[in-house]
């Protein structure tokens, strides 16, 4: 088992260093490990069976549907409407433009299902206004980057669908969706708190103008149809009107109708949306197929059991092991994107934590929260690089204001980790656990 584990991880990281794609690295590492366990005659058939079998689940159909819905919403001018709504909520708080950025990322991120899409759409609108109002641009970049992944915790989000299917349905998608609300809000509030303190120190004034009824009604009228997507999809899934996969189809239909009503979806945009969906879905599903082969080879070689024994030999305390897992995932997140990291480490860590009595839904929230922070940290912090490219700031100037935000977000991670009721309150309230 020890030799199999060395071969598996040694081969995978060697391929990464050589510049091989993550998907190919996953598949080849799994093949090398399997070659130690079964004869060559059975190897090729086993490989094909596991790669195609890894996608043989109806629930995976929800992924391309949610990707398509997010792409449509991204093309039909939703960002401007949500920014107006966020500005209405946050304009009385010092650093109102930063507060608006965070709220808009939380709202748009959960609709698009992508931290990258949120950082791009919201950042491109906020950055010019921030520069015009003489806001500190490194801090503006940090706020946009750190708040963009919040929508990947707030449902509907593909990350929880992938986690649920990796764990074989041990954690229901409905329960995971509901469990993501409070942690997602906490991650966003962490950014707002630091931005508030920073704005007070810099003497940034808030907007003291009175709220006019006509203005408020107009902003709400423009924003409610977009926010209705979340209410419809989550309400329908929790209420039992449709499954998560059917809910994804409803999200596509709703987004399409909304885009047509807004007269924003031209033929050219529709083709672009289709191409984006095909590309993104293809990448995700191919990753899942290759990771399925690697996961099966790990299970076949009893590698998760051995890792569990290693962790429990260090400490038998559940809370110490959870802290070690958090630190490990934060480190992993600095050099690996969310999807491959989740696909690789969930099969390894899931048996360990469940044997310790950690609820599968609770662990799903922990792992997604960790990896949401990871996609902002260099050297592979995609969201950070996108935010910096929008504002034109150097990464070295963005890191200092980013560090206090990460500190507060890490405190939020500890709350999520050690207070399970914080995540599980809503699933239990609605009776889905």
XYZ file of C-alpha atoms in Angstrom:
433
model
C 0.000 0.000 0.000
C 2.848 2.380 0.859
C 4.529 1.793 -2.484
C 1.208 2.284 -4.304
C 0.681 5.604 -2.509
C 4.205 6.766 -3.423
C 3.639 5.782 -7.065
C 0.223 7.476 -7.209
C 1.206 10.866 -5.794
C 4.753 10.746 -7.156
C 3.491 10.161 -10.699
C 0.773 12.820 -10.410
C 3.069 15.596 -9.157
C 5.790 14.607 -11.628
C 3.338 15.068 -14.496
C 2.256 18.434 -13.075
C 5.882 19.604 -12.879
C 6.411 18.475 -16.477
C 3.485 20.656 -17.548
C 1.036 17.839 -18.304
C -2.629 18.791 -18.006
C -4.223 17.942 -14.660
C -6.725 15.601 -16.327
C -3.993 13.585 -18.034
C -1.926 13.579 -14.831
C -4.863 12.171 -12.866
C -5.531 9.442 -15.420
C -1.885 8.418 -15.851
C -1.253 8.350 -12.091
C -4.285 6.090 -11.704
C -3.090 3.816 -14.529
C 0.398 3.460 -13.020
C -1.100 2.600 -9.631
C -3.520 0.077 -11.126
C -0.679 -1.599 -13.030
C 0.763 -2.582 -9.637
C -2.491 -4.218 -8.576
C -3.906 -6.078 -11.610
C -2.484 -7.998 -14.558
C -1.783 -6.283 -17.857
C -4.484 -8.216 -19.718
C -7.232 -6.781 -17.514
C -5.720 -3.291 -17.287
C -7.037 -1.758 -20.519
C -10.614 -2.946 -20.024
C -10.581 -1.771 -16.396
C -9.306 1.675 -17.413
C -12.031 2.159 -20.032
C -14.723 0.868 -17.707
C -13.734 3.201 -14.862
C -13.303 6.315 -17.034
C -16.710 5.961 -18.675
C -18.324 4.596 -15.514
C -17.187 7.698 -13.628
C -19.632 9.776 -15.677
C -22.473 7.264 -15.596
C -24.636 9.239 -13.196
C -27.752 11.209 -14.056
C -26.841 13.888 -11.501
C -23.886 15.060 -13.581
C -26.380 16.451 -16.097
C -26.990 19.303 -13.648
C -23.468 20.655 -14.201
C -23.752 21.703 -17.877
C -27.256 23.047 -17.217
C -26.062 25.312 -14.374
C -23.060 26.372 -16.473
C -25.428 27.277 -19.323
C -27.756 29.213 -17.004
C -24.801 31.160 -15.596
C -23.488 31.942 -19.082
C -26.876 33.263 -20.166
C -27.191 35.443 -17.051
C -23.669 36.719 -17.651
C -24.574 37.842 -21.174
C -27.873 39.583 -20.493
C -26.798 42.526 -18.342
C -27.562 41.049 -14.921
C -24.404 42.505 -13.328
C -25.503 46.149 -13.687
C -28.910 45.452 -12.131
C -27.363 43.616 -9.185
C -24.760 46.332 -8.631
C -27.555 48.933 -8.408
C -29.278 46.711 -5.825
C -26.033 46.177 -3.895
C -25.321 49.927 -3.944
C -28.746 50.525 -2.449
C -27.945 48.174 0.448
C -24.355 49.220 1.112
C -24.197 52.926 0.332
C -24.564 54.075 3.960
C -21.507 52.024 5.052
C -18.032 53.659 4.926
C -16.220 52.450 1.838
C -19.604 52.036 0.184
C -18.104 51.132 -3.186
C -16.146 48.240 -1.621
C -19.251 47.106 0.256
C -21.183 47.231 -3.010
C -18.451 45.153 -4.685
C -18.756 42.432 -2.034
C -22.564 42.326 -2.081
C -22.662 42.309 -5.877
C -20.155 39.440 -6.016
C -22.241 37.451 -3.547
C -25.404 38.030 -5.581
C -23.911 37.583 -9.040
C -21.613 34.734 -8.004
C -24.479 32.557 -6.863
C -26.294 33.216 -10.157
C -23.290 32.561 -12.384
C -21.833 29.779 -10.223
C -18.328 31.010 -10.980
C -15.892 33.099 -8.972
C -14.069 33.996 -12.180
C -17.273 35.244 -13.850
C -18.176 37.310 -10.782
C -14.706 38.860 -10.476
C -14.727 39.742 -14.174
C -18.277 41.060 -14.508
C -18.418 43.019 -11.246
C -14.764 44.081 -11.262
C -14.989 45.618 -14.721
C -17.857 47.819 -13.558
C -16.563 48.737 -10.092
C -12.882 49.386 -10.946
C -13.378 52.502 -13.144
C -15.780 54.036 -10.601
C -13.331 53.312 -7.757
C -10.463 54.947 -9.645
C -12.628 57.988 -10.442
C -13.547 58.350 -6.755
C -9.882 58.020 -5.734
C -10.309 54.731 -3.879
C -7.174 52.783 -2.946
C -6.792 50.488 -5.969
C -4.749 47.659 -4.379
C -7.474 47.367 -1.726
C -10.160 47.550 -4.438
C -8.449 44.672 -6.214
C -8.186 42.651 -2.996
C -11.866 43.224 -2.129
C -13.032 42.084 -5.564
C -10.778 39.009 -5.551
C -11.554 37.870 -2.009
C -15.333 38.273 -2.348
C -15.757 36.754 -5.823
C -15.647 33.089 -4.621
C -18.465 33.631 -2.096
C -21.002 32.769 -4.794
C -19.453 29.295 -5.045
C -20.671 28.623 -1.499
C -24.059 30.311 -1.847
C -26.351 28.067 -3.935
C -27.098 27.075 -6.560
C -23.480 26.048 -7.049
C -21.846 23.271 -9.040
C -19.184 22.633 -6.370
C -21.727 21.018 -4.044
C -23.168 18.927 -6.871
C -19.705 17.541 -7.670
C -19.013 16.849 -3.982
C -22.326 15.055 -3.529
C -21.706 12.813 -6.533
C -18.099 12.073 -5.508
C -19.349 10.874 -2.129
C -21.946 8.646 -3.750
C -24.871 10.707 -2.490
C -23.837 10.429 1.177
C -24.466 14.159 1.339
C -27.630 15.212 -0.469
C -27.412 18.127 -2.875
C -30.414 19.814 -1.237
C -28.802 19.663 2.219
C -25.497 20.961 0.827
C -27.233 23.852 -0.915
C -28.909 24.960 2.314
C -25.737 24.397 4.350
C -23.766 26.773 2.109
C -25.772 29.921 2.877
C -24.367 30.925 6.281
C -20.704 30.052 5.476
C -20.964 31.944 2.172
C -22.358 34.977 3.951
C -19.594 34.729 6.580
C -16.921 34.680 3.871
C -18.434 37.822 2.355
C -18.883 39.554 5.720
C -15.192 38.960 6.476
C -14.304 41.089 3.448
C -16.870 43.738 4.392
C -15.500 44.037 7.936
C -11.914 44.551 6.779
C -13.083 46.992 4.067
C -15.079 48.926 6.689
C -12.056 49.256 8.996
C -9.803 50.220 6.076
C -12.314 52.834 4.859
C -12.665 54.367 8.332
C -8.891 54.682 8.651
C -8.652 56.320 5.229
C -11.537 58.661 6.012
C -13.781 57.488 3.161
C -17.242 58.973 3.604
C -20.439 57.041 3.077
C -23.383 58.230 1.024
C -25.722 60.131 3.364
C -28.333 61.021 0.763
C -31.872 60.027 1.771
C -33.566 56.990 0.255
C -36.295 58.064 -2.164
C -39.243 55.745 -2.608
C -39.206 55.976 -6.404
C -35.474 55.182 -6.521
C -35.777 52.193 -4.168
C -38.808 50.833 -6.016
C -37.050 51.191 -9.379
C -33.901 49.377 -8.220
C -35.929 46.563 -6.635
C -38.074 46.226 -9.745
C -34.998 45.753 -11.919
C -33.271 43.352 -9.505
C -36.140 41.099 -8.405
C -36.441 39.117 -11.683
C -32.749 38.177 -11.471
C -32.915 37.259 -7.788
C -36.058 35.275 -8.556
C -33.874 32.617 -10.174
C -32.370 31.653 -6.823
C -35.766 31.687 -5.098
C -37.338 29.558 -7.822
C -34.555 26.980 -8.095
C -33.715 26.573 -4.398
C -37.369 26.828 -3.345
C -38.375 24.212 -5.908
C -35.600 21.810 -4.909
C -36.162 22.176 -1.150
C -39.934 21.999 -1.589
C -39.649 18.777 -3.574
C -41.131 20.216 -6.760
C -38.125 18.994 -8.740
C -34.705 17.404 -8.269
C -31.411 19.288 -8.437
C -30.945 18.155 -12.046
C -34.444 19.260 -13.013
C -33.829 22.502 -11.101
C -30.799 23.143 -13.309
C -33.020 22.772 -16.370
C -35.535 25.188 -14.844
C -32.666 27.647 -14.243
C -31.742 27.506 -17.942
C -35.342 28.088 -19.030
C -35.785 30.957 -16.559
C -32.499 32.587 -17.637
C -33.433 32.253 -21.296
C -36.864 33.836 -20.783
C -35.283 36.655 -18.754
C -32.668 37.322 -21.452
C -35.364 37.440 -24.136
C -37.485 39.823 -22.051
C -34.461 42.092 -21.544
C -33.752 41.873 -25.305
C -30.097 41.177 -24.570
C -29.618 37.752 -26.139
C -28.739 38.132 -29.803
C -27.884 35.225 -32.092
C -24.194 36.067 -31.756
C -24.413 36.021 -27.946
C -26.396 32.786 -28.020
C -23.650 31.111 -30.047
C -21.035 32.486 -27.638
C -23.031 31.173 -24.662
C -23.252 27.748 -26.277
C -19.506 27.625 -26.958
C -18.683 28.731 -23.390
C -20.962 26.034 -22.003
C -19.511 23.302 -24.227
C -15.948 24.250 -23.328
C -16.529 24.625 -19.568
C -18.662 21.478 -19.313
C -16.188 19.459 -21.367
C -13.302 20.467 -19.116
C -15.228 19.686 -15.914
C -16.625 16.344 -17.107
C -13.271 15.179 -18.488
C -11.691 16.064 -15.135
C -14.389 14.062 -13.349
C -13.873 11.064 -15.643
C -10.086 11.046 -15.119
C -10.371 11.633 -11.378
C -12.852 8.751 -11.215
C -10.140 6.443 -12.506
C -7.635 7.805 -9.973
C -10.157 7.550 -7.118
C -10.987 3.959 -8.000
C -7.301 3.041 -8.146
C -6.782 4.642 -4.715
C -9.675 2.686 -3.240
C -8.483 -0.531 -4.930
C -5.027 -0.053 -3.378
C -6.533 0.903 0.049
C -4.699 4.260 -0.012
C -7.449 6.219 1.838
C -7.277 3.682 4.671
C -3.530 4.151 4.944
C -3.807 7.951 4.955
C -6.462 7.643 7.649
C -4.100 5.522 9.739
C -1.320 8.095 9.284
C -3.573 10.952 10.423
C -4.980 9.067 13.417
C -1.444 8.019 14.439
C -0.587 11.723 14.762
C -3.699 12.422 16.821
C -6.969 10.685 17.558
C -8.668 13.985 18.349
C -11.261 14.867 15.705
C -10.666 18.594 16.052
C -6.895 18.305 15.644
C -7.342 16.190 12.508
C -9.836 18.711 11.093
C -7.306 21.495 11.724
C -4.614 19.489 9.886
C -7.020 18.916 6.990
C -7.834 22.644 6.843
C -4.159 23.585 6.718
C -3.464 20.922 4.078
C -6.374 22.087 1.888
C -5.326 25.739 2.171
C -1.837 24.767 1.010
C -3.249 22.630 -1.816
C -5.462 25.526 -2.887
C -2.417 27.722 -3.503
C -1.302 25.593 -6.457
C -4.427 23.786 -7.629
C -7.858 24.988 -8.810
C -11.015 23.977 -6.980
C -12.322 21.249 -9.310
C -9.190 19.053 -9.493
C -8.419 19.610 -5.798
C -11.912 18.511 -4.800
C -11.861 15.540 -7.156
C -8.498 14.357 -5.816
C -8.791 14.958 -2.084
C -12.472 14.281 -1.361
C -12.125 10.482 -1.935
C -9.005 10.482 0.269
C -10.304 12.551 3.181
C -14.003 11.652 3.167
C -13.592 8.154 4.715
C -11.236 9.587 7.338
C -13.577 12.308 8.588
C -16.740 10.189 8.447
C -15.030 7.531 10.581
C -14.419 10.298 13.115
C -18.129 11.167 13.137
C -18.043 14.288 10.965
C -21.297 14.776 9.076
C -20.842 14.426 5.266
C -22.737 17.681 4.641
C -20.621 19.532 7.182
C -17.392 18.266 5.612
C -18.637 19.312 2.175
C -18.975 22.891 3.389
C -15.511 22.752 5.000
C -13.774 21.544 1.846
C -15.541 24.039 -0.448
C -14.831 26.964 1.926
C -11.141 26.015 1.987
C -10.848 25.742 -1.766
C -12.777 29.004 -2.301
C -9.989 30.725 -0.389
C -7.442 28.771 -2.423
C -8.514 30.122 -5.806
C -7.535 33.614 -4.649
C -4.044 32.735 -3.398
C -0.980 32.755 -5.683
C 0.752 31.125 -7.488
C -2.402 29.687 -9.121
C -4.895 32.237 -7.768
C -6.921 32.631 -10.948
C -9.440 35.031 -9.426
C -6.656 37.180 -7.955
C -4.854 37.460 -11.290
C -8.091 38.367 -13.091
C -8.907 41.064 -10.516
C -5.377 42.471 -10.766
C -5.514 42.522 -14.563
C -8.779 44.511 -14.408
C -7.326 47.222 -12.169
C -3.789 47.034 -13.587
C -2.290 46.540 -10.115
C 0.773 44.388 -9.415
C 0.200 41.291 -7.293
C 2.883 42.431 -4.845
C 0.816 45.554 -4.082
C -2.414 43.575 -3.659
C -1.043 40.993 -1.191
C -0.684 43.384 1.839
C -4.387 44.429 1.931
C -5.355 40.833 1.090
C -3.637 39.351 4.168
C -5.999 40.847 6.813
C -8.973 39.721 4.713
C -7.597 36.171 4.639
C -7.046 36.317 8.399
C -10.690 37.162 9.082
C -11.857 34.599 6.500
C -9.707 31.959 8.225
C -11.432 32.792 11.520
C -14.702 32.218 9.669
C -13.348 28.863 8.458
C -12.620 27.842 12.050
C -16.186 28.790 13.040
C -17.560 26.692 10.171
C -15.261 23.790 11.080
C -15.792 23.634 14.836
C -19.441 24.692 15.037
C -21.280 22.180 12.808
C -24.644 23.650 13.773
C -23.640 26.853 11.980
C -23.716 25.039 8.632
C -26.332 22.406 9.442
C -28.976 24.661 11.001
C -30.847 25.343 7.734
C -30.798 21.726 6.434
C -32.165 20.562 9.781
C -34.741 23.350 9.875
C -36.104 22.299 6.490
C -35.924 18.600 7.359
C -33.573 17.532 4.574
C -31.089 15.786 6.911
